[in-house]
């Protein structure tokens, strides 16, 4: 056993030495070996250009050949001694004329008669004619006489009887009293009062006469039964 154990390391050493020597002999040959020959590079051939498109020639359509005009057949020549009857032209067929619509007569209204102007009614008689004049006249006369009468009574109470008593007479009294005054201003005032009283009295009397005449005047009026005369 001891011999085997001692010889084993030696054996391993010798094996390792043999392997190392064989490797050393083999590596130099590999290291100094020339590189393998590569195949020579082939030159790159340029790509062939695409074939150019040939222009397509458009052929024009064949022109229509003119058709020969049909030739009229020659008319047979009439034989001498015989007359060829002439062909009568056929009458053209015309459509029947359409009847035109008759215009409808326009409806016109009958003219309306013009209205006759009505005669203006005769002015009616005013039954109150003179009424306003009567009222105005007697009003003026009454107011002025009332003022004169009040003034006359005041004068009589104060002792001026010669002036106060005539003024109580309507229309004429103021003139009598004015004639007895020594003052021109007082005499003018009394006379003016008398003028107003006479004017008012005259207006009242004239209006009363006109009013009475209008009320009594005959009136002609139209009624369903005929003309009527009213008083």
Short mmCIF file of C-alpha atoms in Angstrom, two decimals:
data_model
loop_
_atom_site.label_atom_id
_atom_site.label_comp_id
_atom_site.label_asym_id
_atom_site.label_seq_id
_atom_site.Cartn_x
_atom_site.Cartn_y
_atom_site.Cartn_z
CA UNK A 1 0.00 0.00 0.00
CA UNK A 2 2.70 2.44 0.84
CA UNK A 3 4.35 1.93 -2.53
CA UNK A 4 1.10 2.64 -4.36
CA UNK A 5 0.53 5.79 -2.40
CA UNK A 6 4.04 7.08 -3.14
CA UNK A 7 3.92 6.20 -6.84
CA UNK A 8 0.56 7.93 -7.39
CA UNK A 9 1.87 11.52 -7.15
CA UNK A 10 4.66 10.69 -9.50
CA UNK A 11 2.26 9.22 -11.94
CA UNK A 12 0.12 12.30 -11.82
CA UNK A 13 3.17 14.51 -12.27
CA UNK A 14 4.35 12.59 -15.31
CA UNK A 15 0.92 12.69 -16.85
CA UNK A 16 0.74 16.40 -16.31
CA UNK A 17 4.15 16.87 -17.83
CA UNK A 18 3.21 14.85 -20.90
CA UNK A 19 0.03 16.84 -21.35
CA UNK A 20 1.93 20.10 -20.97
CA UNK A 21 4.56 19.17 -23.51
CA UNK A 22 2.02 18.03 -26.02
CA UNK A 23 0.11 21.25 -25.56
CA UNK A 24 3.26 23.35 -25.95
CA UNK A 25 4.05 21.65 -29.21
CA UNK A 26 0.56 22.08 -30.48
CA UNK A 27 0.04 25.79 -29.50
CA UNK A 28 3.00 27.22 -31.50
CA UNK A 29 1.71 25.55 -34.63
CA UNK A 30 -1.66 27.05 -33.98
CA UNK A 31 -0.24 30.46 -33.12
CA UNK A 32 2.00 30.68 -36.14
CA UNK A 33 -0.44 29.12 -38.51
CA UNK A 34 -1.50 31.41 -41.28
CA UNK A 35 -5.08 32.64 -41.23
CA UNK A 36 -7.43 30.66 -43.33
CA UNK A 37 -7.80 31.81 -46.87
CA UNK A 38 -11.03 33.72 -47.31
CA UNK A 39 -12.80 33.59 -50.60
CA UNK A 40 -12.04 36.55 -52.84
CA UNK A 41 -14.61 39.34 -52.67
CA UNK A 42 -16.89 39.33 -55.61
CA UNK A 43 -17.34 42.78 -57.21
CA UNK A 44 -20.79 44.20 -56.60
CA UNK A 45 -22.56 44.41 -59.87
CA UNK A 46 -24.62 47.58 -60.32
CA UNK A 47 -28.36 47.13 -60.45
CA UNK A 48 -29.74 47.10 -63.88
CA UNK A 49 -31.84 50.22 -64.62
CA UNK A 50 -35.54 49.68 -65.00
CA UNK A 51 -36.63 49.57 -68.58
CA UNK A 52 -38.04 52.92 -69.70
CA UNK A 53 -41.74 52.97 -70.42
CA UNK A 54 -42.40 53.13 -74.07
CA UNK A 55 -44.94 55.86 -75.02
CA UNK A 56 -48.16 54.37 -76.16
CA UNK A 57 -49.19 55.84 -79.44
CA UNK A 58 -52.89 56.59 -79.48
CA UNK A 59 -54.16 55.80 -82.86
CA UNK A 60 -56.97 58.09 -84.01
CA UNK A 61 -60.30 56.50 -84.70
CA UNK A 62 -60.86 55.88 -88.32
CA UNK A 63 -62.86 58.68 -89.89
CA UNK A 64 -66.31 57.79 -91.05
CA UNK A 65 -66.31 57.18 -94.70
CA UNK A 66 -68.82 59.42 -96.49
CA UNK A 67 -71.68 57.40 -97.76
CA UNK A 68 -72.50 57.96 -101.38
CA UNK A 69 -75.68 59.97 -101.82
CA UNK A 70 -78.52 57.90 -103.17
CA UNK A 71 -78.93 58.65 -106.80
CA UNK A 72 -82.40 59.37 -108.02
CA UNK A 73 -83.66 56.79 -110.39
CA UNK A 74 -84.20 58.21 -113.84
CA UNK A 75 -87.80 58.77 -114.68
CA UNK A 76 -89.01 56.78 -117.63
CA UNK A 77 -89.21 58.92 -120.68
CA UNK A 78 -92.72 59.16 -122.06
CA UNK A 79 -93.19 57.32 -125.26
CA UNK A 80 -93.96 59.51 -128.20
CA UNK A 81 -97.64 59.71 -128.85
CA UNK A 82 -98.63 59.06 -125.26
CA UNK A 83 -99.05 61.68 -122.57
CA UNK A 84 -97.83 60.72 -119.17
CA UNK A 85 -100.29 61.78 -116.47
CA UNK A 86 -98.80 64.23 -114.00
CA UNK A 87 -98.83 63.12 -110.39
CA UNK A 88 -101.15 65.25 -108.32
CA UNK A 89 -99.58 66.59 -105.14
CA UNK A 90 -101.06 65.06 -102.07
CA UNK A 91 -102.72 67.60 -99.83
CA UNK A 92 -100.93 68.00 -96.58
CA UNK A 93 -102.86 66.90 -93.57
CA UNK A 94 -103.35 69.83 -91.26
CA UNK A 95 -104.71 69.50 -87.78
CA UNK A 96 -108.08 70.96 -87.16
CA UNK A 97 -107.77 74.42 -85.64
CA UNK A 98 -108.59 74.46 -82.00
CA UNK A 99 -111.51 76.68 -81.15
CA UNK A 100 -110.34 79.79 -79.38
CA UNK A 101 -112.06 80.42 -76.05
CA UNK A 102 -114.42 83.29 -76.29
CA UNK A 103 -113.73 86.02 -73.77
CA UNK A 104 -116.30 86.08 -71.05
CA UNK A 105 -118.31 89.25 -71.07
CA UNK A 106 -117.45 91.35 -68.09
CA UNK A 107 -120.29 91.95 -65.75
CA UNK A 108 -120.79 95.63 -65.39
CA UNK A 109 -123.06 96.92 -62.73
CA UNK A 110 -125.84 99.11 -63.83
CA UNK A 111 -125.03 102.74 -63.19
CA UNK A 112 -126.66 103.91 -60.06
CA UNK A 113 -128.73 107.03 -60.45
CA UNK A 114 -127.18 110.04 -58.90
CA UNK A 115 -128.96 111.10 -55.76
CA UNK A 116 -131.01 114.15 -56.33
CA UNK A 117 -130.06 117.02 -54.09
CA UNK A 118 -132.71 117.53 -51.52
CA UNK A 119 -133.98 121.05 -51.26
CA UNK A 120 -132.94 122.75 -48.09
CA UNK A 121 -135.77 122.91 -45.62
CA UNK A 122 -137.18 126.36 -45.22
CA UNK A 123 -135.90 128.08 -42.16
CA UNK A 124 -138.31 127.59 -39.35
CA UNK A 125 -139.78 130.59 -37.66
CA UNK A 126 -138.20 131.44 -34.34
CA UNK A 127 -140.91 131.59 -31.76
CA UNK A 128 -138.57 133.22 -29.24
CA UNK A 129 -137.49 136.05 -31.46
CA UNK A 130 -136.97 139.21 -29.34
CA UNK A 131 -136.82 137.30 -26.06
CA UNK A 132 -133.16 138.13 -25.41
CA UNK A 133 -133.66 141.77 -26.27
CA UNK A 134 -136.60 141.98 -23.91
CA UNK A 135 -134.68 140.46 -21.00
CA UNK A 136 -131.60 142.65 -21.55
CA UNK A 137 -133.60 145.87 -21.92
CA UNK A 138 -135.75 145.45 -18.85
CA UNK A 139 -132.73 144.28 -16.83
CA UNK A 140 -130.79 147.46 -17.64
CA UNK A 141 -133.78 149.63 -16.92
CA UNK A 142 -134.53 147.89 -13.63
CA UNK A 143 -130.98 148.11 -12.28
CA UNK A 144 -130.55 151.81 -13.15
CA UNK A 145 -133.93 152.77 -11.75
CA UNK A 146 -133.22 150.86 -8.53
CA UNK A 147 -129.99 152.81 -8.07
CA UNK A 148 -131.81 156.09 -8.77
CA UNK A 149 -134.59 155.27 -6.31
CA UNK A 150 -132.17 154.41 -3.49
CA UNK A 151 -130.22 157.62 -4.14
CA UNK A 152 -133.49 159.63 -4.17
CA UNK A 153 -134.62 158.32 -0.78
CA UNK A 154 -131.23 159.11 0.73
CA UNK A 155 -131.40 162.66 -0.61
CA UNK A 156 -134.91 163.17 0.78
CA UNK A 157 -133.79 161.98 4.23
CA UNK A 158 -130.93 164.47 4.22
CA UNK A 159 -133.22 167.40 3.30
CA UNK A 160 -132.53 167.62 -0.45
CA UNK A 161 -136.14 167.15 -1.42
CA UNK A 162 -135.88 169.18 -4.64
CA UNK A 163 -133.37 166.68 -6.02
CA UNK A 164 -134.67 163.50 -4.44
CA UNK A 165 -138.33 163.64 -5.37
CA UNK A 166 -137.86 164.02 -9.18
CA UNK A 167 -135.46 161.05 -9.20
CA UNK A 168 -138.27 158.75 -8.09
CA UNK A 169 -139.88 159.25 -11.52
CA UNK A 170 -138.58 156.56 -13.94
CA UNK A 171 -136.76 157.59 -17.15
CA UNK A 172 -137.72 161.28 -16.95
CA UNK A 173 -136.97 162.01 -13.27
CA UNK A 174 -133.18 162.15 -13.57
CA UNK A 175 -133.45 164.82 -16.26
CA UNK A 176 -135.75 166.97 -14.04
CA UNK A 177 -133.35 166.64 -11.11
CA UNK A 178 -130.37 167.52 -13.32
CA UNK A 179 -132.01 170.76 -14.43
CA UNK A 180 -132.29 171.94 -10.82
CA UNK A 181 -128.63 171.42 -9.94
CA UNK A 182 -126.08 174.21 -9.83
CA UNK A 183 -123.17 171.75 -10.16
CA UNK A 184 -122.40 170.69 -13.72
CA UNK A 185 -120.81 167.42 -12.58
CA UNK A 186 -123.86 166.37 -10.57
CA UNK A 187 -126.16 167.43 -13.38
CA UNK A 188 -124.18 165.33 -15.94
CA UNK A 189 -124.37 162.26 -13.73
CA UNK A 190 -128.12 162.55 -13.27
CA UNK A 191 -128.66 163.10 -17.01
CA UNK A 192 -126.52 160.05 -17.88
CA UNK A 193 -128.59 157.96 -15.50
CA UNK A 194 -131.72 159.11 -17.30
CA UNK A 195 -130.24 158.13 -20.69
CA UNK A 196 -129.48 154.61 -19.47
CA UNK A 197 -132.99 154.20 -18.09
CA UNK A 198 -134.57 155.33 -21.38
CA UNK A 199 -132.31 153.00 -23.41
CA UNK A 200 -133.10 150.00 -21.24
CA UNK A 201 -136.79 150.74 -21.28
CA UNK A 202 -136.77 151.10 -25.08
CA UNK A 203 -134.92 147.79 -25.54
CA UNK A 204 -137.33 145.99 -23.27
CA UNK A 205 -140.41 147.37 -25.01
CA UNK A 206 -139.00 146.63 -28.51
CA UNK A 207 -138.08 143.06 -27.57
CA UNK A 208 -141.50 142.45 -26.09
CA UNK A 209 -143.17 143.62 -29.31
CA UNK A 210 -140.97 141.32 -31.43
CA UNK A 211 -141.59 138.37 -29.13
CA UNK A 212 -145.32 138.86 -29.25
CA UNK A 213 -145.30 139.08 -33.05
CA UNK A 214 -143.25 135.87 -33.39
CA UNK A 215 -145.59 133.93 -31.16
CA UNK A 216 -148.68 135.06 -33.09
CA UNK A 217 -147.31 134.75 -36.62
CA UNK A 218 -148.98 132.11 -38.77
CA UNK A 219 -146.82 129.04 -39.43
CA UNK A 220 -147.14 126.64 -42.38
CA UNK A 221 -145.98 123.11 -41.51
CA UNK A 222 -146.09 119.77 -43.39
CA UNK A 223 -147.74 116.86 -41.63
CA UNK A 224 -148.74 113.32 -42.74
CA UNK A 225 -152.26 114.62 -43.26
CA UNK A 226 -151.07 117.46 -45.49
CA UNK A 227 -150.19 121.08 -45.05
CA UNK A 228 -151.36 122.62 -41.82
CA UNK A 229 -151.68 126.27 -40.99
CA UNK A 230 -150.94 127.00 -37.37
CA UNK A 231 -151.42 130.23 -35.46
#
